[in-house]
JSON list of C-alpha atoms in Angstrom, two decimals:
[
{"chain": "A", "resi": 1, "resn": "ALA", "atom": "CA", "xyz": [132.97, 211.75, -109.99]},
{"chain": "A", "resi": 2, "resn": "GLN", "atom": "CA", "xyz": [135.06, 210.84, -112.95]},
{"chain": "A", "resi": 3, "resn": "LYS", "atom": "CA", "xyz": [138.18, 213.05, -113.12]},
{"chain": "A", "resi": 4, "resn": "ILE", "atom": "CA", "xyz": [141.44, 213.08, -115.23]},
{"chain": "A", "resi": 5, "resn": "THR", "atom": "CA", "xyz": [144.36, 215.15, -113.91]},
{"chain": "A", "resi": 6, "resn": "GLN", "atom": "CA", "xyz": [147.64, 216.27, -115.55]},
{"chain": "A", "resi": 7, "resn": "THR", "atom": "CA", "xyz": [149.67, 218.49, -113.32]},
{"chain": "A", "resi": 8, "resn": "GLN", "atom": "CA", "xyz": [152.48, 219.24, -115.70]},
{"chain": "A", "resi": 9, "resn": "PRO", "atom": "CA", "xyz": [151.43, 222.18, -118.02]},
{"chain": "A", "resi": 10, "resn": "GLY", "atom": "CA", "xyz": [154.80, 222.09, -119.73]},
{"chain": "A", "resi": 11, "resn": "MET", "atom": "CA", "xyz": [157.67, 219.54, -120.06]},
{"chain": "A", "resi": 12, "resn": "PHE", "atom": "CA", "xyz": [160.85, 219.78, -121.78]},
{"chain": "A", "resi": 13, "resn": "VAL", "atom": "CA", "xyz": [163.07, 216.92, -122.76]},
{"chain": "A", "resi": 14, "resn": "GLN", "atom": "CA", "xyz": [166.51, 216.57, -124.46]},
{"chain": "A", "resi": 15, "resn": "GLU", "atom": "CA", "xyz": [166.33, 214.79, -127.84]},
{"chain": "A", "resi": 16, "resn": "LYS", "atom": "CA", "xyz": [167.11, 211.08, -127.58]},
{"chain": "A", "resi": 17, "resn": "GLU", "atom": "CA", "xyz": [166.21, 211.13, -123.68]},
{"chain": "A", "resi": 18, "resn": "ALA", "atom": "CA", "xyz": [163.25, 209.48, -122.13]},
{"chain": "A", "resi": 19, "resn": "VAL", "atom": "CA", "xyz": [160.36, 211.60, -120.74]},
{"chain": "A", "resi": 20, "resn": "THR", "atom": "CA", "xyz": [157.42, 210.65, -118.38]},
{"chain": "A", "resi": 21, "resn": "LEU", "atom": "CA", "xyz": [154.22, 212.69, -118.52]},
{"chain": "A", "resi": 22, "resn": "ASP", "atom": "CA", "xyz": [152.03, 212.33, -115.61]},
{"chain": "A", "resi": 23, "resn": "CYS", "atom": "CA", "xyz": [148.34, 211.41, -115.43]},
{"chain": "A", "resi": 24, "resn": "THR", "atom": "CA", "xyz": [146.15, 210.61, -112.45]},
{"chain": "A", "resi": 25, "resn": "TYR", "atom": "CA", "xyz": [142.51, 209.71, -112.56]},
{"chain": "A", "resi": 26, "resn": "ASP", "atom": "CA", "xyz": [139.47, 209.21, -110.05]},
{"chain": "A", "resi": 27, "resn": "THR", "atom": "CA", "xyz": [136.86, 206.97, -110.56]},
{"chain": "A", "resi": 28, "resn": "SER", "atom": "CA", "xyz": [134.91, 204.28, -108.36]},
{"chain": "A", "resi": 29, "resn": "ASP", "atom": "CA", "xyz": [133.76, 202.16, -111.22]},
{"chain": "A", "resi": 30, "resn": "PRO", "atom": "CA", "xyz": [136.00, 198.92, -111.85]},
{"chain": "A", "resi": 31, "resn": "SER", "atom": "CA", "xyz": [135.50, 199.20, -115.85]},
{"chain": "A", "resi": 32, "resn": "TYR", "atom": "CA", "xyz": [137.50, 201.97, -117.25]},
{"chain": "A", "resi": 33, "resn": "GLY", "atom": "CA", "xyz": [139.71, 202.43, -120.27]},
{"chain": "A", "resi": 34, "resn": "LEU", "atom": "CA", "xyz": [142.59, 204.75, -120.24]},
{"chain": "A", "resi": 35, "resn": "PHE", "atom": "CA", "xyz": [144.04, 206.62, -123.45]},
{"chain": "A", "resi": 36, "resn": "TRP", "atom": "CA", "xyz": [146.73, 208.90, -124.24]},
{"chain": "A", "resi": 37, "resn": "TYR", "atom": "CA", "xyz": [146.44, 211.22, -127.40]},
{"chain": "A", "resi": 38, "resn": "LYS", "atom": "CA", "xyz": [149.06, 213.53, -129.05]},
{"chain": "A", "resi": 39, "resn": "GLN", "atom": "CA", "xyz": [147.92, 216.80, -130.61]},
{"chain": "A", "resi": 40, "resn": "PRO", "atom": "CA", "xyz": [150.45, 218.71, -132.71]},
{"chain": "A", "resi": 41, "resn": "SER", "atom": "CA", "xyz": [149.84, 222.35, -133.60]},
{"chain": "A", "resi": 42, "resn": "SER", "atom": "CA", "xyz": [147.91, 221.22, -136.65]},
{"chain": "A", "resi": 43, "resn": "GLY", "atom": "CA", "xyz": [145.35, 220.45, -134.11]},
{"chain": "A", "resi": 44, "resn": "GLU", "atom": "CA", "xyz": [144.50, 216.43, -134.98]},
{"chain": "A", "resi": 45, "resn": "MET", "atom": "CA", "xyz": [144.48, 214.40, -132.01]},
{"chain": "A", "resi": 46, "resn": "ILE", "atom": "CA", "xyz": [146.52, 211.27, -132.81]},
{"chain": "A", "resi": 47, "resn": "PHE", "atom": "CA", "xyz": [145.73, 208.05, -130.91]},
{"chain": "A", "resi": 48, "resn": "LEU", "atom": "CA", "xyz": [149.07, 206.45, -129.06]},
{"chain": "A", "resi": 49, "resn": "ILE", "atom": "CA", "xyz": [148.20, 204.02, -126.48]},
{"chain": "A", "resi": 50, "resn": "TYR", "atom": "CA", "xyz": [145.50, 202.40, -124.73]},
{"chain": "A", "resi": 51, "resn": "GLN", "atom": "CA", "xyz": [145.18, 200.62, -121.02]},
{"chain": "A", "resi": 52, "resn": "GLY", "atom": "CA", "xyz": [141.98, 198.87, -119.88]},
{"chain": "A", "resi": 53, "resn": "SER", "atom": "CA", "xyz": [141.41, 198.51, -116.29]},
{"chain": "A", "resi": 54, "resn": "TYR", "atom": "CA", "xyz": [141.40, 194.76, -116.35]},
{"chain": "A", "resi": 55, "resn": "ASP", "atom": "CA", "xyz": [144.72, 194.64, -118.26]},
{"chain": "A", "resi": 56, "resn": "GLN", "atom": "CA", "xyz": [147.43, 192.90, -116.48]},
{"chain": "A", "resi": 57, "resn": "GLN", "atom": "CA", "xyz": [150.47, 194.34, -118.23]},
{"chain": "A", "resi": 58, "resn": "ASN", "atom": "CA", "xyz": [151.52, 197.66, -119.09]},
{"chain": "A", "resi": 59, "resn": "ALA", "atom": "CA", "xyz": [150.59, 198.66, -122.57]},
{"chain": "A", "resi": 60, "resn": "THR", "atom": "CA", "xyz": [153.43, 199.55, -124.99]},
{"chain": "A", "resi": 61, "resn": "GLU", "atom": "CA", "xyz": [153.27, 200.81, -128.54]},
{"chain": "A", "resi": 62, "resn": "GLY", "atom": "CA", "xyz": [156.56, 201.31, -130.14]},
{"chain": "A", "resi": 63, "resn": "ARG", "atom": "CA", "xyz": [158.44, 204.22, -128.28]},
{"chain": "A", "resi": 64, "resn": "TYR", "atom": "CA", "xyz": [155.36, 204.71, -126.12]},
{"chain": "A", "resi": 65, "resn": "SER", "atom": "CA", "xyz": [154.72, 202.49, -122.81]},
{"chain": "A", "resi": 66, "resn": "LEU", "atom": "CA", "xyz": [152.26, 203.38, -120.28]},
{"chain": "A", "resi": 67, "resn": "ASN", "atom": "CA", "xyz": [153.14, 202.98, -116.60]},
{"chain": "A", "resi": 68, "resn": "PHE", "atom": "CA", "xyz": [149.93, 201.69, -115.28]},
{"chain": "A", "resi": 69, "resn": "GLN", "atom": "CA", "xyz": [149.67, 201.62, -111.38]},
{"chain": "A", "resi": 70, "resn": "LYS", "atom": "CA", "xyz": [145.95, 200.85, -110.46]},
{"chain": "A", "resi": 71, "resn": "ALA", "atom": "CA", "xyz": [146.39, 201.37, -106.96]},
{"chain": "A", "resi": 72, "resn": "ARG", "atom": "CA", "xyz": [147.67, 204.82, -107.15]},
{"chain": "A", "resi": 73, "resn": "LYS", "atom": "CA", "xyz": [145.25, 205.44, -110.18]},
{"chain": "A", "resi": 74, "resn": "SER", "atom": "CA", "xyz": [147.98, 206.91, -112.20]},
{"chain": "A", "resi": 75, "resn": "ALA", "atom": "CA", "xyz": [148.75, 206.13, -116.00]},
{"chain": "A", "resi": 76, "resn": "ASN", "atom": "CA", "xyz": [151.64, 207.79, -117.01]},
{"chain": "A", "resi": 77, "resn": "LEU", "atom": "CA", "xyz": [153.01, 208.01, -120.36]},
{"chain": "A", "resi": 78, "resn": "VAL", "atom": "CA", "xyz": [156.76, 207.16, -120.98]},
{"chain": "A", "resi": 79, "resn": "ILE", "atom": "CA", "xyz": [158.10, 208.44, -124.42]},
{"chain": "A", "resi": 80, "resn": "SER", "atom": "CA", "xyz": [161.51, 206.63, -124.82]},
{"chain": "A", "resi": 81, "resn": "ALA", "atom": "CA", "xyz": [164.29, 208.17, -127.17]},
{"chain": "A", "resi": 82, "resn": "SER", "atom": "CA", "xyz": [162.38, 211.67, -127.64]},
{"chain": "A", "resi": 83, "resn": "GLN", "atom": "CA", "xyz": [162.55, 212.93, -131.14]},
{"chain": "A", "resi": 84, "resn": "LEU", "atom": "CA", "xyz": [161.82, 216.49, -132.12]},
{"chain": "A", "resi": 85, "resn": "GLY", "atom": "CA", "xyz": [158.80, 215.30, -134.05]},
{"chain": "A", "resi": 86, "resn": "ASP", "atom": "CA", "xyz": [157.46, 214.44, -130.41]},
{"chain": "A", "resi": 87, "resn": "SER", "atom": "CA", "xyz": [157.08, 218.12, -129.67]},
{"chain": "A", "resi": 88, "resn": "ALA", "atom": "CA", "xyz": [153.39, 218.57, -129.31]},
{"chain": "A", "resi": 89, "resn": "MET", "atom": "CA", "xyz": [150.26, 218.73, -126.58]},
{"chain": "A", "resi": 90, "resn": "TYR", "atom": "CA", "xyz": [149.69, 215.42, -125.02]},
{"chain": "A", "resi": 91, "resn": "PHE", "atom": "CA", "xyz": [146.24, 214.51, -123.39]},
{"chain": "A", "resi": 92, "resn": "CYS", "atom": "CA", "xyz": [145.37, 211.75, -120.97]},
{"chain": "A", "resi": 93, "resn": "ALA", "atom": "CA", "xyz": [141.89, 210.53, -121.47]},
{"chain": "A", "resi": 94, "resn": "MET", "atom": "CA", "xyz": [139.52, 208.09, -119.47]},
{"chain": "A", "resi": 95, "resn": "ARG", "atom": "CA", "xyz": [136.22, 206.43, -120.39]},
{"chain": "A", "resi": 96, "resn": "VAL", "atom": "CA", "xyz": [134.18, 204.63, -117.55]},
{"chain": "A", "resi": 97, "resn": "ASN", "atom": "CA", "xyz": [131.58, 201.93, -118.10]},
{"chain": "A", "resi": 98, "resn": "ASN", "atom": "CA", "xyz": [130.54, 203.20, -121.63]},
{"chain": "A", "resi": 99, "resn": "ASN", "atom": "CA", "xyz": [130.29, 206.79, -120.58]},
{"chain": "A", "resi": 100, "resn": "ASP", "atom": "CA", "xyz": [131.53, 209.83, -122.22]},
{"chain": "A", "resi": 101, "resn": "MET", "atom": "CA", "xyz": [135.62, 210.38, -122.77]},
{"chain": "A", "resi": 102, "resn": "ARG", "atom": "CA", "xyz": [136.94, 212.92, -120.18]},
{"chain": "A", "resi": 103, "resn": "PHE", "atom": "CA", "xyz": [140.21, 214.61, -121.24]},
{"chain": "A", "resi": 104, "resn": "GLY", "atom": "CA", "xyz": [142.99, 215.99, -118.72]},
{"chain": "A", "resi": 105, "resn": "ALA", "atom": "CA", "xyz": [144.12, 219.61, -119.43]},
{"chain": "A", "resi": 106, "resn": "GLY", "atom": "CA", "xyz": [147.17, 218.49, -121.22]},
{"chain": "A", "resi": 107, "resn": "THR", "atom": "CA", "xyz": [150.72, 218.72, -121.04]},
{"chain": "A", "resi": 108, "resn": "ARG", "atom": "CA", "xyz": [153.02, 220.37, -123.71]},
{"chain": "A", "resi": 109, "resn": "LEU", "atom": "CA", "xyz": [156.15, 218.90, -124.56]},
{"chain": "A", "resi": 110, "resn": "THR", "atom": "CA", "xyz": [159.04, 220.35, -125.95]},
{"chain": "A", "resi": 111, "resn": "VAL", "atom": "CA", "xyz": [161.98, 218.25, -127.19]},
{"chain": "A", "resi": 112, "resn": "LYS", "atom": "CA", "xyz": [165.28, 220.23, -127.45]},
{"chain": "A", "resi": 113, "resn": "PRO", "atom": "CA", "xyz": [168.02, 219.62, -130.22]},
{"chain": "B", "resi": 1, "resn": "ASP", "atom": "CA", "xyz": [142.26, 203.39, -145.88]},
{"chain": "B", "resi": 2, "resn": "ALA", "atom": "CA", "xyz": [140.84, 206.78, -145.30]},
{"chain": "B", "resi": 3, "resn": "GLY", "atom": "CA", "xyz": [140.76, 208.09, -141.53]},
{"chain": "B", "resi": 4, "resn": "VAL", "atom": "CA", "xyz": [138.20, 210.40, -140.11]},
{"chain": "B", "resi": 5, "resn": "THR", "atom": "CA", "xyz": [137.70, 213.35, -142.33]},
{"chain": "B", "resi": 6, "resn": "GLN", "atom": "CA", "xyz": [135.75, 216.51, -141.50]},
{"chain": "B", "resi": 7, "resn": "SER", "atom": "CA", "xyz": [134.52, 219.66, -143.34]},
{"chain": "B", "resi": 8, "resn": "PRO", "atom": "CA", "xyz": [135.02, 222.42, -143.47]},
{"chain": "B", "resi": 9, "resn": "THR", "atom": "CA", "xyz": [138.46, 223.13, -142.28]},
{"chain": "B", "resi": 10, "resn": "HIS", "atom": "CA", "xyz": [137.75, 226.65, -140.99]},
{"chain": "B", "resi": 11, "resn": "LEU", "atom": "CA", "xyz": [134.62, 228.67, -140.68]},
{"chain": "B", "resi": 12, "resn": "ILE", "atom": "CA", "xyz": [133.69, 232.26, -139.74]},
{"chain": "B", "resi": 13, "resn": "LYS", "atom": "CA", "xyz": [130.15, 232.87, -138.69]},
{"chain": "B", "resi": 14, "resn": "THR", "atom": "CA", "xyz": [128.45, 235.99, -136.82]},
{"chain": "B", "resi": 15, "resn": "ARG", "atom": "CA", "xyz": [126.46, 235.87, -133.53]},
{"chain": "B", "resi": 16, "resn": "GLY", "atom": "CA", "xyz": [123.05, 234.52, -134.16]},
{"chain": "B", "resi": 17, "resn": "GLN", "atom": "CA", "xyz": [123.74, 232.30, -137.22]},
{"chain": "B", "resi": 18, "resn": "GLN", "atom": "CA", "xyz": [123.51, 228.69, -137.57]},
{"chain": "B", "resi": 19, "resn": "VAL", "atom": "CA", "xyz": [126.38, 226.27, -138.69]},
{"chain": "B", "resi": 20, "resn": "THR", "atom": "CA", "xyz": [126.67, 222.65, -139.64]},
{"chain": "B", "resi": 21, "resn": "LEU", "atom": "CA", "xyz": [129.82, 220.65, -139.41]},
{"chain": "B", "resi": 22, "resn": "ARG", "atom": "CA", "xyz": [130.26, 217.33, -141.14]},
{"chain": "B", "resi": 23, "resn": "CYS", "atom": "CA", "xyz": [132.25, 214.28, -140.48]},
{"chain": "B", "resi": 24, "resn": "SER", "atom": "CA", "xyz": [132.98, 211.03, -142.23]},
{"chain": "B", "resi": 25, "resn": "PRO", "atom": "CA", "xyz": [134.24, 208.08, -139.87]},
{"chain": "B", "resi": 26, "resn": "LYS", "atom": "CA", "xyz": [137.11, 206.01, -140.60]},
{"chain": "B", "resi": 27, "resn": "SER", "atom": "CA", "xyz": [136.18, 202.78, -142.68]},
{"chain": "B", "resi": 28, "resn": "GLY", "atom": "CA", "xyz": [134.80, 200.14, -140.55]},
{"chain": "B", "resi": 29, "resn": "HIS", "atom": "CA", "xyz": [133.68, 202.49, -137.91]},
{"chain": "B", "resi": 30, "resn": "ASP", "atom": "CA", "xyz": [129.85, 202.78, -136.75]},
{"chain": "B", "resi": 31, "resn": "THR", "atom": "CA", "xyz": [130.12, 205.23, -134.17]},
{"chain": "B", "resi": 32, "resn": "VAL", "atom": "CA", "xyz": [130.72, 209.04, -134.11]},
{"chain": "B", "resi": 33, "resn": "SER", "atom": "CA", "xyz": [131.42, 211.42, -131.11]},
{"chain": "B", "resi": 34, "resn": "TRP", "atom": "CA", "xyz": [131.73, 214.95, -131.21]},
{"chain": "B", "resi": 35, "resn": "TYR", "atom": "CA", "xyz": [133.98, 217.25, -129.30]},
{"chain": "B", "resi": 36, "resn": "GLN", "atom": "CA", "xyz": [134.41, 220.96, -128.46]},
{"chain": "B", "resi": 37, "resn": "GLN", "atom": "CA", "xyz": [137.98, 222.16, -127.56]},
{"chain": "B", "resi": 38, "resn": "ALA", "atom": "CA", "xyz": [138.35, 225.81, -126.44]},
{"chain": "B", "resi": 39, "resn": "LEU", "atom": "CA", "xyz": [141.90, 227.24, -126.94]},
{"chain": "B", "resi": 40, "resn": "GLY", "atom": "CA", "xyz": [144.23, 226.01, -124.28]},
{"chain": "B", "resi": 41, "resn": "GLN", "atom": "CA", "xyz": [142.04, 223.39, -123.06]},
{"chain": "B", "resi": 42, "resn": "GLY", "atom": "CA", "xyz": [141.27, 219.54, -123.43]},
{"chain": "B", "resi": 43, "resn": "PRO", "atom": "CA", "xyz": [138.35, 218.50, -125.55]},
{"chain": "B", "resi": 44, "resn": "GLN", "atom": "CA", "xyz": [134.86, 218.61, -123.99]},
{"chain": "B", "resi": 45, "resn": "PHE", "atom": "CA", "xyz": [132.44, 215.83, -124.96]},
{"chain": "B", "resi": 46, "resn": "ILE", "atom": "CA", "xyz": [129.26, 217.01, -127.00]},
{"chain": "B", "resi": 47, "resn": "PHE", "atom": "CA", "xyz": [127.48, 213.71, -127.73]},
{"chain": "B", "resi": 48, "resn": "GLN", "atom": "CA", "xyz": [127.82, 210.42, -129.34]},
{"chain": "B", "resi": 49, "resn": "TYR", "atom": "CA", "xyz": [125.84, 208.78, -132.11]},
{"chain": "B", "resi": 50, "resn": "TYR", "atom": "CA", "xyz": [125.37, 205.24, -132.77]},
{"chain": "B", "resi": 51, "resn": "GLU", "atom": "CA", "xyz": [122.85, 203.61, -134.98]},
{"chain": "B", "resi": 52, "resn": "GLU", "atom": "CA", "xyz": [121.60, 206.68, -135.95]},
{"chain": "B", "resi": 53, "resn": "GLU", "atom": "CA", "xyz": [120.59, 207.81, -132.65]},
{"chain": "B", "resi": 54, "resn": "GLU", "atom": "CA", "xyz": [122.08, 209.95, -129.80]},
{"chain": "B", "resi": 55, "resn": "ARG", "atom": "CA", "xyz": [123.11, 207.66, -127.36]},
{"chain": "B", "resi": 56, "resn": "GLN", "atom": "CA", "xyz": [125.20, 210.14, -124.82]},
{"chain": "B", "resi": 57, "resn": "ARG", "atom": "CA", "xyz": [125.29, 213.75, -124.46]},
{"chain": "B", "resi": 58, "resn": "GLY", "atom": "CA", "xyz": [127.55, 215.92, -122.55]},
{"chain": "B", "resi": 59, "resn": "ASN", "atom": "CA", "xyz": [126.76, 219.17, -120.75]},
{"chain": "B", "resi": 60, "resn": "PHE", "atom": "CA", "xyz": [126.01, 221.41, -123.71]},
{"chain": "B", "resi": 61, "resn": "PRO", "atom": "CA", "xyz": [122.68, 223.06, -124.47]},
{"chain": "B", "resi": 62, "resn": "ASP", "atom": "CA", "xyz": [119.84, 222.25, -126.97]},
{"chain": "B", "resi": 63, "resn": "ARG", "atom": "CA", "xyz": [121.60, 224.75, -129.39]},
{"chain": "B", "resi": 64, "resn": "PHE", "atom": "CA", "xyz": [123.79, 221.86, -130.18]},
{"chain": "B", "resi": 65, "resn": "SER", "atom": "CA", "xyz": [122.22, 219.22, -132.19]},
{"chain": "B", "resi": 66, "resn": "GLY", "atom": "CA", "xyz": [123.48, 216.33, -134.44]},
{"chain": "B", "resi": 67, "resn": "HIS", "atom": "CA", "xyz": [122.69, 213.54, -136.85]},
{"chain": "B", "resi": 68, "resn": "GLN", "atom": "CA", "xyz": [124.02, 210.44, -138.08]},
{"chain": "B", "resi": 69, "resn": "PHE", "atom": "CA", "xyz": [123.14, 209.17, -141.74]},
{"chain": "B", "resi": 70, "resn": "PRO", "atom": "CA", "xyz": [123.17, 205.33, -142.65]},
{"chain": "B", "resi": 71, "resn": "ASN", "atom": "CA", "xyz": [126.53, 205.44, -143.87]},
{"chain": "B", "resi": 72, "resn": "TYR", "atom": "CA", "xyz": [127.55, 206.25, -140.46]},
{"chain": "B", "resi": 73, "resn": "SER", "atom": "CA", "xyz": [128.71, 209.93, -141.43]},
{"chain": "B", "resi": 74, "resn": "SER", "atom": "CA", "xyz": [127.32, 212.66, -138.95]},
{"chain": "B", "resi": 75, "resn": "GLU", "atom": "CA", "xyz": [126.54, 216.26, -138.69]},
{"chain": "B", "resi": 76, "resn": "LEU", "atom": "CA", "xyz": [126.95, 218.77, -135.80]},
{"chain": "B", "resi": 77, "resn": "ASN", "atom": "CA", "xyz": [124.66, 221.62, -135.97]},
{"chain": "B", "resi": 78, "resn": "VAL", "atom": "CA", "xyz": [125.01, 224.84, -133.85]},
{"chain": "B", "resi": 79, "resn": "ASN", "atom": "CA", "xyz": [122.18, 227.23, -133.45]},
{"chain": "B", "resi": 80, "resn": "ALA", "atom": "CA", "xyz": [121.92, 230.84, -132.42]},
{"chain": "B", "resi": 81, "resn": "LEU", "atom": "CA", "xyz": [125.80, 231.01, -132.09]},
{"chain": "B", "resi": 82, "resn": "LEU", "atom": "CA", "xyz": [127.42, 232.65, -129.17]},
{"chain": "B", "resi": 83, "resn": "LEU", "atom": "CA", "xyz": [130.99, 234.40, -129.24]},
{"chain": "B", "resi": 84, "resn": "GLY", "atom": "CA", "xyz": [131.67, 231.58, -126.62]},
{"chain": "B", "resi": 85, "resn": "ASP", "atom": "CA", "xyz": [131.16, 228.64, -129.33]},
{"chain": "B", "resi": 86, "resn": "SER", "atom": "CA", "xyz": [134.26, 229.83, -130.92]},
{"chain": "B", "resi": 87, "resn": "ALA", "atom": "CA", "xyz": [136.60, 226.54, -130.71]},
{"chain": "B", "resi": 88, "resn": "LEU", "atom": "CA", "xyz": [138.18, 223.64, -132.58]},
{"chain": "B", "resi": 89, "resn": "TYR", "atom": "CA", "xyz": [135.17, 221.04, -133.23]},
{"chain": "B", "resi": 90, "resn": "LEU", "atom": "CA", "xyz": [136.61, 217.50, -133.10]},
{"chain": "B", "resi": 91, "resn": "CYS", "atom": "CA", "xyz": [134.90, 214.44, -134.64]},
{"chain": "B", "resi": 92, "resn": "ALA", "atom": "CA", "xyz": [135.85, 210.85, -133.62]},
{"chain": "B", "resi": 93, "resn": "SER", "atom": "CA", "xyz": [134.83, 207.54, -134.90]},
{"chain": "B", "resi": 94, "resn": "SER", "atom": "CA", "xyz": [135.19, 204.07, -133.33]},
{"chain": "B", "resi": 95, "resn": "ARG", "atom": "CA", "xyz": [134.22, 200.59, -134.15]},
{"chain": "B", "resi": 96, "resn": "GLY", "atom": "CA", "xyz": [131.52, 200.69, -131.43]},
{"chain": "B", "resi": 97, "resn": "PRO", "atom": "CA", "xyz": [130.34, 202.73, -128.36]},
{"chain": "B", "resi": 98, "resn": "THR", "atom": "CA", "xyz": [132.05, 200.90, -125.47]},
{"chain": "B", "resi": 99, "resn": "SER", "atom": "CA", "xyz": [134.79, 202.06, -123.13]},
{"chain": "B", "resi": 100, "resn": "THR", "atom": "CA", "xyz": [137.16, 199.95, -124.72]},
{"chain": "B", "resi": 101, "resn": "ASP", "atom": "CA", "xyz": [136.72, 201.03, -128.35]},
{"chain": "B", "resi": 102, "resn": "THR", "atom": "CA", "xyz": [139.54, 203.54, -129.14]},
{"chain": "B", "resi": 103, "resn": "GLN", "atom": "CA", "xyz": [138.20, 206.58, -130.69]},
{"chain": "B", "resi": 104, "resn": "TYR", "atom": "CA", "xyz": [140.31, 208.10, -133.73]},
{"chain": "B", "resi": 105, "resn": "PHE", "atom": "CA", "xyz": [140.05, 211.81, -134.53]},
{"chain": "B", "resi": 106, "resn": "GLY", "atom": "CA", "xyz": [139.73, 213.69, -137.53]},
{"chain": "B", "resi": 107, "resn": "PRO", "atom": "CA", "xyz": [141.70, 217.20, -138.11]},
{"chain": "B", "resi": 108, "resn": "GLY", "atom": "CA", "xyz": [138.74, 219.30, -136.66]},
{"chain": "B", "resi": 109, "resn": "THR", "atom": "CA", "xyz": [136.99, 222.36, -137.82]},
{"chain": "B", "resi": 110, "resn": "ARG", "atom": "CA", "xyz": [137.96, 225.56, -136.63]},
{"chain": "B", "resi": 111, "resn": "LEU", "atom": "CA", "xyz": [134.86, 227.74, -135.97]},
{"chain": "B", "resi": 112, "resn": "THR", "atom": "CA", "xyz": [135.24, 231.28, -135.22]},
{"chain": "B", "resi": 113, "resn": "VAL", "atom": "CA", "xyz": [132.31, 233.58, -134.13]},
{"chain": "B", "resi": 114, "resn": "LEU", "atom": "CA", "xyz": [132.42, 237.13, -134.59]}
]
């Protein structure tokens, strides 16, 4: 079975600090893609970063980086230098072998001024 | 370059009615996926359209149906609406249907069933 788990319902971070949002996944298929999305209160899902199962290096996109630990089946999102506009829901998602995308339950991040 | 667009933004229906939601994919994208997001939960996959055919389907009843047009736009139809169908319906498009193709989402249609 394919499963995505986000164990942090809510996280707080001080502005300008770094924060790590946890994500673990479960699949027996060697080919999969991992995604992180941000969902502000407006509802739109904004793509942040992608990591393929065969990628050797951790993905980075600006202030976002993905800490990919394949053996531990974790794909944590690291946001550096947090900004007030980073306050939102964050979803981890996985697609296995061209099948449908599965989402975690999400983590609500609040950035404090 | 226009992103994914969805219409309408909000919709209110009563139980038993039928609804059609529309999605236009991002320029250059040929694959459309639909998701249902209930309040406080992550999105749940409904189905995916590629080359005008339904390629994959999640665990949703036949009341949920769809269509993809030659210009790659798509519709989601829900018949015999139930109160539990109230949710945010998200459309996502990608360059192709594979695992490595990033899906880009539209702003969603918020459906309320009374």
